[in-house]
Amino acid sequence: QVQLVESGGGLVKPGGSLRLSCAASGFTFSDYYMIWIRQAPGKGPEWVSYISDSGKTTFYADSVKGRFTISRDNAANSLYLQMNSLRVEDTAVYYCAREGGTLLPLDFWGQGTLVTVSS
Amino acid sequence: DIQMTQSPSTLSASVGDRVTITCRASQTVSPWLAWYQQKPGKAPKLLIYKASSLESGVPSRFSGSGSGTEFTLTISSLEPDDFATYYCQQYNSYWTFGQGTKVEVK
């Protein structure tokens, strides 16, 4: 069955960096576009970054542009999010999710990893 | 950016009730509208896509309707497992979620 497992979250000071990972299994990872979504405490989800199946195309929300970098390793069935210059407002649970296909929404999500930015 | 607004924010209901949640988009997103269910400490689960298509494995008491900028999620007869928070999401232009509707026990 499809599984997405995030790791790498933790407590970091403002201005610091973290690298999140998402290990995928149960499907052909290289066939799917992937996305990072975050959810601050008590808030709705917010998309953060998106990467095409080949990794050649990426998009970023304005709130993270220039600070976060999405990447993938299809040979390792893994998705990554490098987060630099972290701010207090980046505190959230970060989920990786699979885009179900052309003109389909996010059909599978990981369990999430908590990122806390605090001094 | 497309904004999504849900109403109500909280809904008190009893088992067996018919429940309706509304979602409005700031511009047309039709038909690229999805609904998700989220329980505390868990990831959102896809219920409905393309405004009215039921995701595989989702009970038929869930249904979606609407077009253009206005959409609804209906639970025909609320079950104990349905108490949760529900989010609409547009995927016409990037992805935007509503702020959520919490369905709580009356």
Short mmCIF file of C-alpha atoms in Angstrom, two decimals:
data_model
loop_
_atom_site.label_atom_id
_atom_site.label_comp_id
_atom_site.label_asym_id
_atom_site.label_seq_id
_atom_site.Cartn_x
_atom_site.Cartn_y
_atom_site.Cartn_z
CA GLN A 1 0.00 0.00 0.00
CA VAL A 2 1.04 3.61 -0.50
CA GLN A 3 3.16 4.96 2.34
CA LEU A 4 4.78 8.34 2.83
CA VAL A 5 6.96 8.78 5.92
CA GLU A 6 8.39 12.18 6.83
CA SER A 7 11.38 12.78 9.07
CA GLY A 8 13.78 15.55 10.01
CA GLY A 9 11.56 17.88 12.00
CA GLY A 10 12.58 19.38 15.31
CA LEU A 11 13.27 22.53 17.29
CA VAL A 12 15.42 25.17 15.61
CA LYS A 13 16.25 28.79 16.38
CA PRO A 14 15.14 31.61 14.09
CA GLY A 15 17.59 31.91 11.21
CA GLY A 16 18.50 28.24 11.43
CA SER A 17 18.14 25.43 8.92
CA LEU A 18 16.49 22.01 8.71
CA ARG A 19 16.22 19.36 6.02
CA LEU A 20 13.03 17.34 5.86
CA SER A 21 12.85 13.96 4.14
CA CYS A 22 9.92 11.92 2.89
CA ALA A 23 10.38 8.22 2.14
CA ALA A 24 7.87 6.83 -0.35
CA SER A 25 6.84 3.23 -0.88
CA GLY A 26 4.03 1.18 -2.37
CA PHE A 27 3.89 3.03 -5.69
CA THR A 28 6.14 4.07 -8.58
CA PHE A 29 7.52 7.26 -7.04
CA SER A 30 9.03 8.55 -10.29
CA ASP A 31 5.57 8.65 -11.93
CA TYR A 32 4.12 11.22 -9.52
CA TYR A 33 4.37 14.91 -8.80
CA MET A 34 4.93 15.56 -5.09
CA ILE A 35 4.15 18.46 -2.80
CA TRP A 36 5.03 19.72 0.66
CA ILE A 37 2.12 21.07 2.68
CA ARG A 38 2.32 22.60 6.14
CA GLN A 39 -0.25 23.21 8.82
CA ALA A 40 0.30 25.66 11.64
CA PRO A 41 -1.40 24.88 14.97
CA GLY A 42 -5.16 25.45 14.68
CA LYS A 43 -4.95 26.56 11.04
CA GLY A 44 -5.85 25.10 7.67
CA PRO A 45 -3.20 23.44 5.51
CA GLU A 46 -0.99 25.65 3.29
CA TRP A 47 0.96 24.46 0.26
CA VAL A 48 4.66 25.12 0.49
CA SER A 49 6.38 23.62 -2.54
CA TYR A 50 5.79 21.34 -5.50
CA ILE A 51 8.04 19.25 -7.72
CA SER A 52 7.35 17.47 -10.98
CA ASP A 53 7.93 13.75 -11.48
CA SER A 54 11.34 14.30 -13.08
CA GLY A 55 12.34 17.02 -10.63
CA LYS A 56 12.87 19.53 -13.44
CA THR A 57 9.94 21.77 -12.47
CA THR A 58 9.47 23.27 -9.05
CA PHE A 59 7.12 25.86 -7.55
CA TYR A 60 7.19 27.66 -4.22
CA ALA A 61 4.67 29.59 -2.19
CA ASP A 62 5.62 33.26 -1.89
CA SER A 63 6.03 32.82 1.86
CA VAL A 64 9.01 30.46 1.41
CA LYS A 65 10.46 31.49 -1.96
CA GLY A 66 14.20 32.02 -1.76
CA ARG A 67 14.47 30.23 1.59
CA PHE A 68 13.23 26.68 0.91
CA THR A 69 14.39 24.22 -1.75
CA ILE A 70 12.49 21.13 -2.81
CA SER A 71 14.26 18.19 -4.42
CA ARG A 72 13.78 14.48 -5.04
CA ASP A 73 15.84 11.35 -5.61
CA ASN A 74 13.77 8.97 -7.69
CA ALA A 75 16.34 6.19 -7.34
CA ALA A 76 15.96 6.40 -3.56
CA ASN A 77 12.16 7.01 -3.65
CA SER A 78 12.69 10.11 -1.56
CA LEU A 79 11.50 13.71 -1.42
CA TYR A 80 13.33 16.49 0.41
CA LEU A 81 12.74 20.02 1.65
CA GLN A 82 15.76 22.11 2.59
CA MET A 83 14.60 24.94 4.83
CA ASN A 84 16.96 27.87 5.45
CA SER A 85 16.55 31.21 7.23
CA LEU A 86 13.72 29.77 9.29
CA ARG A 87 11.25 32.14 10.91
CA VAL A 88 8.90 31.76 13.87
CA GLU A 89 5.99 31.74 11.42
CA ASP A 90 7.39 28.62 9.73
CA THR A 91 6.37 26.62 12.82
CA ALA A 92 3.99 23.91 11.63
CA VAL A 93 3.49 20.23 10.94
CA TYR A 94 4.98 19.55 7.52
CA TYR A 95 3.39 16.88 5.35
CA CYS A 96 4.54 15.38 2.09
CA ALA A 97 1.71 14.45 -0.24
CA ARG A 98 1.26 12.81 -3.61
CA GLU A 99 -0.61 14.50 -6.43
CA GLY A 100 -2.94 11.78 -7.71
CA GLY A 101 -2.40 12.55 -11.36
CA THR A 102 -3.26 15.10 -14.01
CA LEU A 103 -6.12 17.26 -12.74
CA LEU A 104 -6.36 15.22 -9.54
CA PRO A 105 -5.84 16.46 -5.98
CA LEU A 106 -3.58 15.15 -3.24
CA ASP A 107 -4.61 11.55 -2.72
CA PHE A 108 -2.06 10.33 -0.14
CA TRP A 109 -0.38 12.19 2.70
CA GLY A 110 2.32 11.26 5.15
CA GLN A 111 1.78 11.46 8.91
CA GLY A 112 3.68 14.75 9.16
CA THR A 113 6.75 16.01 11.00
CA LEU A 114 6.67 18.94 13.42
CA VAL A 115 8.98 21.90 12.86
CA THR A 116 9.19 24.37 15.72
CA VAL A 117 11.09 27.63 15.22
CA SER A 118 11.68 29.33 18.53
CA SER A 119 14.45 31.07 20.42
CA ASP B 1 -4.14 34.06 -5.21
CA ILE B 2 -7.44 32.21 -4.89
CA GLN B 3 -8.99 32.43 -1.44
CA MET B 4 -11.30 29.74 -0.07
CA THR B 5 -13.90 30.53 2.59
CA GLN B 6 -15.82 27.84 4.45
CA SER B 7 -18.95 28.16 6.53
CA PRO B 8 -19.74 27.52 9.24
CA SER B 9 -16.46 27.35 11.18
CA THR B 10 -18.04 25.03 13.73
CA LEU B 11 -21.11 22.87 13.38
CA SER B 12 -22.82 21.03 16.26
CA ALA B 13 -24.70 17.93 15.21
CA SER B 14 -25.99 14.57 16.38
CA VAL B 15 -25.59 11.08 14.97
CA GLY B 16 -28.09 10.63 12.16
CA ASP B 17 -28.25 14.34 11.26
CA ARG B 18 -27.86 15.59 7.70
CA VAL B 19 -24.89 17.95 7.61
CA THR B 20 -24.00 20.51 4.94
CA ILE B 21 -20.77 22.53 4.71
CA THR B 22 -20.31 25.37 2.24
CA CYS B 23 -17.13 26.51 0.51
CA ARG B 24 -16.77 29.68 -1.58
CA ALA B 25 -13.86 30.53 -3.84
CA SER B 26 -12.73 34.08 -4.60
CA GLN B 27 -12.78 33.23 -8.31
CA THR B 28 -14.00 30.33 -10.38
CA VAL B 29 -12.19 27.05 -9.70
CA SER B 30 -14.72 24.70 -11.20
CA PRO B 31 -14.55 21.74 -11.24
CA TRP B 32 -11.18 21.45 -9.46
CA LEU B 33 -12.47 21.34 -5.92
CA ALA B 34 -11.70 18.67 -3.33
CA TRP B 35 -12.89 17.92 0.21
CA TYR B 36 -10.76 16.40 2.96
CA GLN B 37 -11.51 15.05 6.44
CA GLN B 38 -8.97 15.51 9.22
CA LYS B 39 -8.96 14.01 12.71
CA PRO B 40 -6.72 15.30 15.52
CA GLY B 41 -3.07 14.36 15.07
CA LYS B 42 -3.70 12.82 11.65
CA ALA B 43 -3.14 13.89 8.06
CA PRO B 44 -6.10 15.03 5.95
CA LYS B 45 -7.89 12.24 4.07
CA LEU B 46 -9.31 12.82 0.58
CA LEU B 47 -13.09 12.38 0.39
CA ILE B 48 -14.28 14.12 -2.78
CA TYR B 49 -12.48 15.35 -5.90
CA LYS B 50 -13.57 17.21 -9.02
CA ALA B 51 -16.36 18.73 -6.91
CA SER B 52 -18.57 15.63 -6.82
CA SER B 53 -16.50 12.50 -7.45
CA LEU B 54 -16.27 10.14 -4.47
CA GLU B 55 -12.77 8.89 -3.68
CA SER B 56 -12.45 5.10 -3.66
CA GLY B 57 -13.32 3.59 -0.29
CA VAL B 58 -15.18 6.65 1.00
CA PRO B 59 -18.72 5.89 2.27
CA SER B 60 -21.58 6.94 0.02
CA ARG B 61 -23.11 9.10 2.77
CA PHE B 62 -20.56 11.72 1.70
CA SER B 63 -21.39 13.75 -1.40
CA GLY B 64 -20.19 16.93 -3.05
CA SER B 65 -21.86 19.39 -5.34
CA GLY B 66 -21.49 22.84 -6.78
CA SER B 67 -19.76 24.70 -9.56
CA GLY B 68 -18.07 27.98 -10.35
CA THR B 69 -17.28 29.50 -6.99
CA GLU B 70 -19.76 27.80 -4.67
CA PHE B 71 -19.55 24.22 -3.44
CA THR B 72 -21.07 22.03 -0.73
CA LEU B 73 -20.14 18.88 1.13
CA THR B 74 -23.08 16.91 2.47
CA ILE B 75 -23.06 14.03 4.93
CA SER B 76 -26.48 12.42 4.53
CA SER B 77 -26.61 10.74 7.95
CA LEU B 78 -23.84 11.53 10.39
CA GLU B 79 -21.99 8.55 11.87
CA PRO B 80 -19.89 8.61 15.08
CA ASP B 81 -16.71 8.34 12.97
CA ASP B 82 -17.60 11.53 11.06
CA PHE B 83 -16.90 13.96 13.91
CA ALA B 84 -13.82 15.70 12.54
CA THR B 85 -12.66 18.83 10.75
CA TYR B 86 -13.41 19.19 7.04
CA TYR B 87 -11.45 21.27 4.53
CA CYS B 88 -12.20 22.29 0.99
CA GLN B 89 -9.29 22.75 -1.40
CA GLN B 90 -9.06 24.24 -4.87
CA TYR B 91 -6.51 22.82 -7.29
CA ASN B 92 -7.34 24.96 -10.31
CA SER B 93 -4.37 27.24 -9.67
CA TYR B 94 -1.79 25.86 -7.28
CA TRP B 95 -3.54 24.66 -4.11
CA THR B 96 -5.52 26.62 -1.53
CA PHE B 97 -7.40 25.24 1.44
CA GLY B 98 -10.31 26.67 3.36
CA GLN B 99 -9.93 27.43 7.04
CA GLY B 100 -11.87 24.33 8.03
CA THR B 101 -15.24 23.35 9.50
CA LYS B 102 -15.21 21.42 12.76
CA VAL B 103 -18.15 19.02 13.12
CA GLU B 104 -18.65 18.48 16.84
CA VAL B 105 -21.06 16.55 19.03
CA LYS B 106 -24.21 18.51 19.89
#
